[in-house]
Amino acid sequence: WGPHVASIELQRNGKLERMYFELPPQVIETRGNPAFLESRSSLVNSIATVREYSDRMNKFQFLGDLLLLEVLYLFKLRHRVPVLSHIAGQELHWMNLTFLVALAMNVVDVVHPERQHLEFELNRVVLGLGIFHLILSIIRLIAYGTNRYRRILNEKYIRAEERRTKGDNARFMKYNLLDVFLHRRGRAPGATGGDLSNLLRRDPMKDPTHMVR
C-alpha cells in the first residue's frame, strides 16, 4: 500500500480495531510541508491534553476540519502559484542558509574586528554576504507567511468562536475528517451531513470562512 494508505485505531465494544483508508491527493501532496507538520503536531498535542473521550472526539473533529482547510489551501497554492509554493516549501532550507550566512559574517567580524583596514576585495565579500543575508531573510519571511496564512485565519476563527461560546470550542462540525479521507460522497454521517464533493472543490483561498454548524 505504501504512502497512499493510512490507518487509525478505534476502540469499539471493548475491542481495538484498526481501519485502513486511502489518502486523498490533497493530503499526499502537502503532508511534507513544514507548516502542515507543525499544525499536525499542534493538533496531536491539543487533543492529548483533553481527558474526556467525548470532548477529545469533538475537539479532534473541530481542529481536524481546520487542519483540512490548511491542507486544501496548500494544495491550491501548489497548483495555482507553483513558484510561490516552491519557495514556501523550502522554508527549512532558507532558514539554514540564513543561519550559515550569518555565521560566516560573524566569523569574519571575529577574525578581522577592524574591517576598515581590510583589503578592498574582502570588504566586497563582507558586503556581498550582508546583501545575500538580507535577500534570504526576505525570502524566509515570504515563505513563513505563505505557509501559515491559512493557520492565521484558523486561529482568528478559533478566537472568535471562543469569544462567542465563552471558551468552549469543542463541538461537532459539518464535515467529518475521516469521511473526507475515505472519499465519501453524498451525505456525511456527521452532525448535519453535507456534500463532501463540494468541500473538496471549494477554494479555501477565496472562501476561508465556510464553516457551518
PDB file of C-alpha atoms in Angstrom:
ATOM      1  CA  TRP A   1       0.000   0.000   0.000  1.00  0.00           C
ATOM      2  CA  GLY A   2       2.837   2.364   0.709  1.00  0.00           C
ATOM      3  CA  PRO A   3       2.383   6.049   1.457  1.00  0.00           C
ATOM      4  CA  HIS A   4      -1.069   6.281  -0.163  1.00  0.00           C
ATOM      5  CA  VAL A   5      -2.825   4.426   2.662  1.00  0.00           C
ATOM      6  CA  ALA A   6      -3.097   5.347   6.344  1.00  0.00           C
ATOM      7  CA  SER A   7      -4.722   3.676   9.336  1.00  0.00           C
ATOM      8  CA  ILE A   8      -6.473   4.613  12.546  1.00  0.00           C
ATOM      9  CA  GLU A   9      -7.186   2.571  15.680  1.00  0.00           C
ATOM     10  CA  LEU A  10     -10.671   2.614  17.203  1.00  0.00           C
ATOM     11  CA  GLN A  11     -11.991   1.017  20.361  1.00  0.00           C
ATOM     12  CA  ARG A  12     -15.460  -0.417  19.810  1.00  0.00           C
ATOM     13  CA  ASN A  13     -17.360  -2.767  22.150  1.00  0.00           C
ATOM     14  CA  GLY A  14     -14.239  -3.301  24.222  1.00  0.00           C
ATOM     15  CA  LYS A  15     -12.176  -4.335  21.192  1.00  0.00           C
ATOM     16  CA  LEU A  16      -9.387  -2.422  19.492  1.00  0.00           C
ATOM     17  CA  GLU A  17      -9.924  -2.224  15.732  1.00  0.00           C
ATOM     18  CA  ARG A  18      -7.726  -0.792  13.003  1.00  0.00           C
ATOM     19  CA  MET A  19      -9.249   0.902   9.965  1.00  0.00           C
ATOM     20  CA  TYR A  20      -7.347   1.449   6.732  1.00  0.00           C
ATOM     21  CA  PHE A  21      -8.303   4.210   4.333  1.00  0.00           C
ATOM     22  CA  GLU A  22      -6.931   5.802   1.191  1.00  0.00           C
ATOM     23  CA  LEU A  23      -5.358   9.232   1.483  1.00  0.00           C
ATOM     24  CA  PRO A  24      -6.727  11.871  -0.913  1.00  0.00           C
ATOM     25  CA  PRO A  25      -4.258  13.573  -3.270  1.00  0.00           C
ATOM     26  CA  GLN A  26      -4.566  16.829  -1.315  1.00  0.00           C
ATOM     27  CA  VAL A  27      -3.017  15.179   1.742  1.00  0.00           C
ATOM     28  CA  ILE A  28      -0.401  13.195  -0.192  1.00  0.00           C
ATOM     29  CA  GLU A  29       0.988  16.288  -1.927  1.00  0.00           C
ATOM     30  CA  THR A  30       1.074  18.580   1.111  1.00  0.00           C
ATOM     31  CA  ARG A  31       1.894  16.357   4.088  1.00  0.00           C
ATOM     32  CA  GLY A  32       5.620  17.118   3.764  1.00  0.00           C
ATOM     33  CA  ASN A  33       5.080  20.871   4.052  1.00  0.00           C
ATOM     34  CA  PRO A  34       6.670  22.352   7.211  1.00  0.00           C
ATOM     35  CA  ALA A  35       3.500  24.274   8.080  1.00  0.00           C
ATOM     36  CA  PHE A  36       1.382  21.122   7.831  1.00  0.00           C
ATOM     37  CA  LEU A  37       3.791  19.175  10.030  1.00  0.00           C
ATOM     38  CA  GLU A  38       3.651  21.914  12.665  1.00  0.00           C
ATOM     39  CA  SER A  39      -0.152  22.057  12.555  1.00  0.00           C
ATOM     40  CA  ARG A  40      -0.435  18.280  12.815  1.00  0.00           C
ATOM     41  CA  SER A  41       1.844  18.210  15.863  1.00  0.00           C
ATOM     42  CA  SER A  42      -0.159  21.035  17.413  1.00  0.00           C
ATOM     43  CA  LEU A  43      -3.388  19.097  16.813  1.00  0.00           C
ATOM     44  CA  VAL A  44      -1.993  15.964  18.468  1.00  0.00           C
ATOM     45  CA  ASN A  45      -0.735  17.917  21.477  1.00  0.00           C
ATOM     46  CA  SER A  46      -4.039  19.757  21.858  1.00  0.00           C
ATOM     47  CA  ILE A  47      -6.044  16.534  21.816  1.00  0.00           C
ATOM     48  CA  ALA A  48      -3.663  14.799  24.243  1.00  0.00           C
ATOM     49  CA  THR A  49      -4.477  17.367  26.940  1.00  0.00           C
ATOM     50  CA  VAL A  50      -8.208  16.520  26.896  1.00  0.00           C
ATOM     51  CA  ARG A  51      -9.230  13.817  29.367  1.00  0.00           C
ATOM     52  CA  GLU A  52     -12.854  13.089  28.490  1.00  0.00           C
ATOM     53  CA  TYR A  53     -13.236  10.808  25.477  1.00  0.00           C
ATOM     54  CA  SER A  54     -16.266  12.641  24.069  1.00  0.00           C
ATOM     55  CA  ASP A  55     -14.565  16.022  24.417  1.00  0.00           C
ATOM     56  CA  ARG A  56     -11.489  14.589  22.755  1.00  0.00           C
ATOM     57  CA  MET A  57     -13.508  13.398  19.760  1.00  0.00           C
ATOM     58  CA  ASN A  58     -15.286  16.746  19.488  1.00  0.00           C
ATOM     59  CA  LYS A  59     -12.012  18.634  19.602  1.00  0.00           C
ATOM     60  CA  PHE A  60     -10.479  16.257  17.065  1.00  0.00           C
ATOM     61  CA  GLN A  61     -13.270  16.966  14.595  1.00  0.00           C
ATOM     62  CA  PHE A  62     -13.107  20.701  15.221  1.00  0.00           C
ATOM     63  CA  LEU A  63      -9.320  21.013  14.864  1.00  0.00           C
ATOM     64  CA  GLY A  64      -9.274  18.334  12.166  1.00  0.00           C
ATOM     65  CA  ASP A  65     -11.555  20.389   9.954  1.00  0.00           C
ATOM     66  CA  LEU A  66      -9.293  23.398  10.405  1.00  0.00           C
ATOM     67  CA  LEU A  67      -6.280  21.259   9.516  1.00  0.00           C
ATOM     68  CA  LEU A  68      -8.125  20.068   6.426  1.00  0.00           C
ATOM     69  CA  LEU A  69      -8.651  23.681   5.367  1.00  0.00           C
ATOM     70  CA  GLU A  70      -4.916  24.239   5.698  1.00  0.00           C
ATOM     71  CA  VAL A  71      -4.249  21.174   3.541  1.00  0.00           C
ATOM     72  CA  LEU A  72      -6.641  22.421   0.859  1.00  0.00           C
ATOM     73  CA  TYR A  73      -5.025  25.870   0.928  1.00  0.00           C
ATOM     74  CA  LEU A  74      -1.524  24.416   0.461  1.00  0.00           C
ATOM     75  CA  PHE A  75      -2.824  22.147  -2.310  1.00  0.00           C
ATOM     76  CA  LYS A  76      -4.435  25.056  -4.186  1.00  0.00           C
ATOM     77  CA  LEU A  77      -1.309  27.149  -3.706  1.00  0.00           C
ATOM     78  CA  ARG A  78       0.875  24.423  -5.173  1.00  0.00           C
ATOM     79  CA  HIS A  79      -1.211  24.129  -8.341  1.00  0.00           C
ATOM     80  CA  ARG A  80      -2.090  27.804  -8.866  1.00  0.00           C
ATOM     81  CA  VAL A  81       1.098  29.581  -7.784  1.00  0.00           C
ATOM     82  CA  PRO A  82       3.823  26.915  -8.168  1.00  0.00           C
ATOM     83  CA  VAL A  83       6.752  29.338  -7.827  1.00  0.00           C
ATOM     84  CA  LEU A  84       5.494  30.746  -4.530  1.00  0.00           C
ATOM     85  CA  SER A  85       4.596  27.250  -3.355  1.00  0.00           C
ATOM     86  CA  HIS A  86       8.126  26.030  -4.109  1.00  0.00           C
ATOM     87  CA  ILE A  87       9.641  28.930  -2.173  1.00  0.00           C
ATOM     88  CA  ALA A  88       7.329  28.254   0.769  1.00  0.00           C
ATOM     89  CA  GLY A  89       8.040  24.527   0.681  1.00  0.00           C
ATOM     90  CA  GLN A  90      11.786  25.159   1.047  1.00  0.00           C
ATOM     91  CA  GLU A  91      11.348  27.157   4.245  1.00  0.00           C
ATOM     92  CA  LEU A  92      13.727  24.977   6.258  1.00  0.00           C
ATOM     93  CA  HIS A  93      16.448  25.373   3.633  1.00  0.00           C
ATOM     94  CA  TRP A  94      16.073  29.166   3.672  1.00  0.00           C
ATOM     95  CA  MET A  95      16.337  29.108   7.457  1.00  0.00           C
ATOM     96  CA  ASN A  96      19.511  27.011   7.368  1.00  0.00           C
ATOM     97  CA  LEU A  97      21.088  29.187   4.671  1.00  0.00           C
ATOM     98  CA  THR A  98      20.269  32.334   6.640  1.00  0.00           C
ATOM     99  CA  PHE A  99      21.942  30.856   9.702  1.00  0.00           C
ATOM    100  CA  LEU A 100      25.060  29.809   7.768  1.00  0.00           C
ATOM    101  CA  VAL A 101      25.465  33.216   6.121  1.00  0.00           C
ATOM    102  CA  ALA A 102      25.034  34.974   9.471  1.00  0.00           C
ATOM    103  CA  LEU A 103      27.603  32.602  10.965  1.00  0.00           C
ATOM    104  CA  ALA A 104      30.057  33.401   8.158  1.00  0.00           C
ATOM    105  CA  MET A 105      29.606  37.137   8.740  1.00  0.00           C
ATOM    106  CA  ASN A 106      30.254  36.685  12.469  1.00  0.00           C
ATOM    107  CA  VAL A 107      33.393  34.660  11.759  1.00  0.00           C
ATOM    108  CA  VAL A 108      34.719  37.461   9.548  1.00  0.00           C
ATOM    109  CA  ASP A 109      33.999  40.002  12.294  1.00  0.00           C
ATOM    110  CA  VAL A 110      35.821  37.881  14.878  1.00  0.00           C
ATOM    111  CA  VAL A 111      38.861  37.206  12.689  1.00  0.00           C
ATOM    112  CA  HIS A 112      39.054  40.807  11.435  1.00  0.00           C
ATOM    113  CA  PRO A 113      37.467  43.056  14.096  1.00  0.00           C
ATOM    114  CA  GLU A 114      38.645  46.246  12.368  1.00  0.00           C
ATOM    115  CA  ARG A 115      37.089  45.970   8.940  1.00  0.00           C
ATOM    116  CA  GLN A 116      38.235  49.407   7.845  1.00  0.00           C
ATOM    117  CA  HIS A 117      41.755  48.020   7.471  1.00  0.00           C
ATOM    118  CA  LEU A 118      40.683  45.057   5.344  1.00  0.00           C
ATOM    119  CA  GLU A 119      41.544  44.758   1.723  1.00  0.00           C
ATOM    120  CA  PHE A 120      39.042  46.018  -0.813  1.00  0.00           C
ATOM    121  CA  GLU A 121      38.187  42.525  -2.087  1.00  0.00           C
ATOM    122  CA  LEU A 122      37.455  41.257   1.417  1.00  0.00           C
ATOM    123  CA  ASN A 123      35.237  44.269   2.062  1.00  0.00           C
ATOM    124  CA  ARG A 124      33.292  43.368  -1.052  1.00  0.00           C
ATOM    125  CA  VAL A 125      32.911  39.809   0.245  1.00  0.00           C
ATOM    126  CA  VAL A 126      31.528  41.073   3.549  1.00  0.00           C
ATOM    127  CA  LEU A 127      29.152  43.415   1.729  1.00  0.00           C
ATOM    128  CA  GLY A 128      28.043  40.578  -0.542  1.00  0.00           C
ATOM    129  CA  LEU A 129      27.361  38.339   2.453  1.00  0.00           C
ATOM    130  CA  GLY A 130      25.288  41.086   4.043  1.00  0.00           C
ATOM    131  CA  ILE A 131      23.189  41.602   0.906  1.00  0.00           C
ATOM    132  CA  PHE A 132      22.777  37.843   0.484  1.00  0.00           C
ATOM    133  CA  HIS A 133      21.677  37.539   4.114  1.00  0.00           C
ATOM    134  CA  LEU A 134      19.096  40.297   3.602  1.00  0.00           C
ATOM    135  CA  ILE A 135      17.692  38.591   0.500  1.00  0.00           C
ATOM    136  CA  LEU A 136      17.497  35.245   2.296  1.00  0.00           C
ATOM    137  CA  SER A 137      15.738  36.886   5.240  1.00  0.00           C
ATOM    138  CA  ILE A 138      13.108  38.383   2.920  1.00  0.00           C
ATOM    139  CA  ILE A 139      12.584  35.037   1.157  1.00  0.00           C
ATOM    140  CA  ARG A 140      12.310  33.287   4.511  1.00  0.00           C
ATOM    141  CA  LEU A 141       9.704  35.824   5.676  1.00  0.00           C
ATOM    142  CA  ILE A 142       7.688  35.286   2.485  1.00  0.00           C
ATOM    143  CA  ALA A 143       7.862  31.503   2.921  1.00  0.00           C
ATOM    144  CA  TYR A 144       6.835  31.714   6.577  1.00  0.00           C
ATOM    145  CA  GLY A 145       3.855  33.965   5.881  1.00  0.00           C
ATOM    146  CA  THR A 146       2.720  31.966   2.849  1.00  0.00           C
ATOM    147  CA  ASN A 147       2.821  28.645   4.684  1.00  0.00           C
ATOM    148  CA  ARG A 148       0.927  29.959   7.698  1.00  0.00           C
ATOM    149  CA  TYR A 149      -1.656  32.174   6.019  1.00  0.00           C
ATOM    150  CA  ARG A 150      -4.340  29.528   6.433  1.00  0.00           C
ATOM    151  CA  ARG A 151      -3.318  28.818  10.025  1.00  0.00           C
ATOM    152  CA  ILE A 152      -3.526  32.506  10.914  1.00  0.00           C
ATOM    153  CA  LEU A 153      -7.096  32.580   9.605  1.00  0.00           C
ATOM    154  CA  ASN A 154      -7.858  29.424  11.587  1.00  0.00           C
ATOM    155  CA  GLU A 155      -6.522  30.960  14.788  1.00  0.00           C
ATOM    156  CA  LYS A 156      -8.634  34.073  14.242  1.00  0.00           C
ATOM    157  CA  TYR A 157     -11.653  31.840  13.680  1.00  0.00           C
ATOM    158  CA  ILE A 158     -10.943  29.895  16.884  1.00  0.00           C
ATOM    159  CA  ARG A 159     -10.569  33.076  18.932  1.00  0.00           C
ATOM    160  CA  ALA A 160     -13.838  34.421  17.526  1.00  0.00           C
ATOM    161  CA  GLU A 161     -15.604  31.169  18.390  1.00  0.00           C
ATOM    162  CA  GLU A 162     -14.101  31.168  21.875  1.00  0.00           C
ATOM    163  CA  ARG A 163     -15.413  34.667  22.475  1.00  0.00           C
ATOM    164  CA  ARG A 164     -18.821  33.684  21.162  1.00  0.00           C
ATOM    165  CA  THR A 165     -19.059  30.445  23.147  1.00  0.00           C
ATOM    166  CA  LYS A 166     -17.049  31.684  26.148  1.00  0.00           C
ATOM    167  CA  GLY A 167     -14.109  29.367  25.570  1.00  0.00           C
ATOM    168  CA  ASP A 168     -15.968  26.187  24.597  1.00  0.00           C
ATOM    169  CA  ASN A 169     -14.821  25.398  21.069  1.00  0.00           C
ATOM    170  CA  ALA A 170     -15.182  21.607  21.295  1.00  0.00           C
ATOM    171  CA  ARG A 171     -18.194  20.871  19.109  1.00  0.00           C
ATOM    172  CA  PHE A 172     -19.139  18.848  16.045  1.00  0.00           C
ATOM    173  CA  MET A 173     -18.636  20.476  12.685  1.00  0.00           C
ATOM    174  CA  LYS A 174     -20.492  19.958   9.462  1.00  0.00           C
ATOM    175  CA  TYR A 175     -17.957  17.620   7.857  1.00  0.00           C
ATOM    176  CA  ASN A 176     -16.242  14.623   9.379  1.00  0.00           C
ATOM    177  CA  LEU A 177     -12.499  14.471   8.644  1.00  0.00           C
ATOM    178  CA  LEU A 178     -12.478  10.667   8.383  1.00  0.00           C
ATOM    179  CA  ASP A 179     -15.232  10.774   5.751  1.00  0.00           C
ATOM    180  CA  VAL A 180     -13.138  13.125   3.629  1.00  0.00           C
ATOM    181  CA  PHE A 181     -10.187  10.745   3.901  1.00  0.00           C
ATOM    182  CA  LEU A 182     -12.439   7.884   2.823  1.00  0.00           C
ATOM    183  CA  HIS A 183     -13.618   9.878  -0.234  1.00  0.00           C
ATOM    184  CA  ARG A 184     -17.219   9.520   0.840  1.00  0.00           C
ATOM    185  CA  ARG A 185     -19.779  11.191  -1.406  1.00  0.00           C
ATOM    186  CA  GLY A 186     -23.292  12.225  -0.627  1.00  0.00           C
ATOM    187  CA  ARG A 187     -24.350  12.838   2.957  1.00  0.00           C
ATOM    188  CA  ALA A 188     -21.720  12.511   5.652  1.00  0.00           C
ATOM    189  CA  PRO A 189     -22.656  10.753   8.924  1.00  0.00           C
ATOM    190  CA  GLY A 190     -21.501  13.742  10.968  1.00  0.00           C
ATOM    191  CA  ALA A 191     -23.630  16.135  12.927  1.00  0.00           C
ATOM    192  CA  THR A 192     -25.510  17.628   9.973  1.00  0.00           C
ATOM    193  CA  GLY A 193     -24.079  15.867   6.937  1.00  0.00           C
ATOM    194  CA  GLY A 194     -23.178  17.529   3.666  1.00  0.00           C
ATOM    195  CA  ASP A 195     -21.858  17.044   0.172  1.00  0.00           C
ATOM    196  CA  LEU A 196     -18.180  16.277   0.588  1.00  0.00           C
ATOM    197  CA  SER A 197     -17.503  16.779  -3.094  1.00  0.00           C
ATOM    198  CA  ASN A 198     -18.398  20.448  -2.647  1.00  0.00           C
ATOM    199  CA  LEU A 199     -15.925  20.690   0.227  1.00  0.00           C
ATOM    200  CA  LEU A 200     -13.093  19.192  -1.816  1.00  0.00           C
ATOM    201  CA  ARG A 201     -13.860  21.506  -4.729  1.00  0.00           C
ATOM    202  CA  ARG A 202     -14.149  24.624  -2.576  1.00  0.00           C
ATOM    203  CA  ASP A 203     -11.360  27.141  -2.921  1.00  0.00           C
ATOM    204  CA  PRO A 204     -10.116  27.972   0.601  1.00  0.00           C
ATOM    205  CA  MET A 205      -8.075  30.884  -0.740  1.00  0.00           C
ATOM    206  CA  LYS A 206     -11.250  32.665  -1.859  1.00  0.00           C
ATOM    207  CA  ASP A 207     -13.665  31.391   0.806  1.00  0.00           C
ATOM    208  CA  PRO A 208     -11.695  30.972   4.046  1.00  0.00           C
ATOM    209  CA  THR A 209     -14.677  31.044   6.439  1.00  0.00           C
ATOM    210  CA  HIS A 210     -17.166  28.480   5.173  1.00  0.00           C
ATOM    211  CA  MET A 211     -17.585  26.552   8.440  1.00  0.00           C
ATOM    212  CA  VAL A 212     -21.229  25.703   9.071  1.00  0.00           C
ATOM    213  CA  ARG A 213     -22.565  24.344  12.338  1.00  0.00           C
TER     214      ARG A 213
END
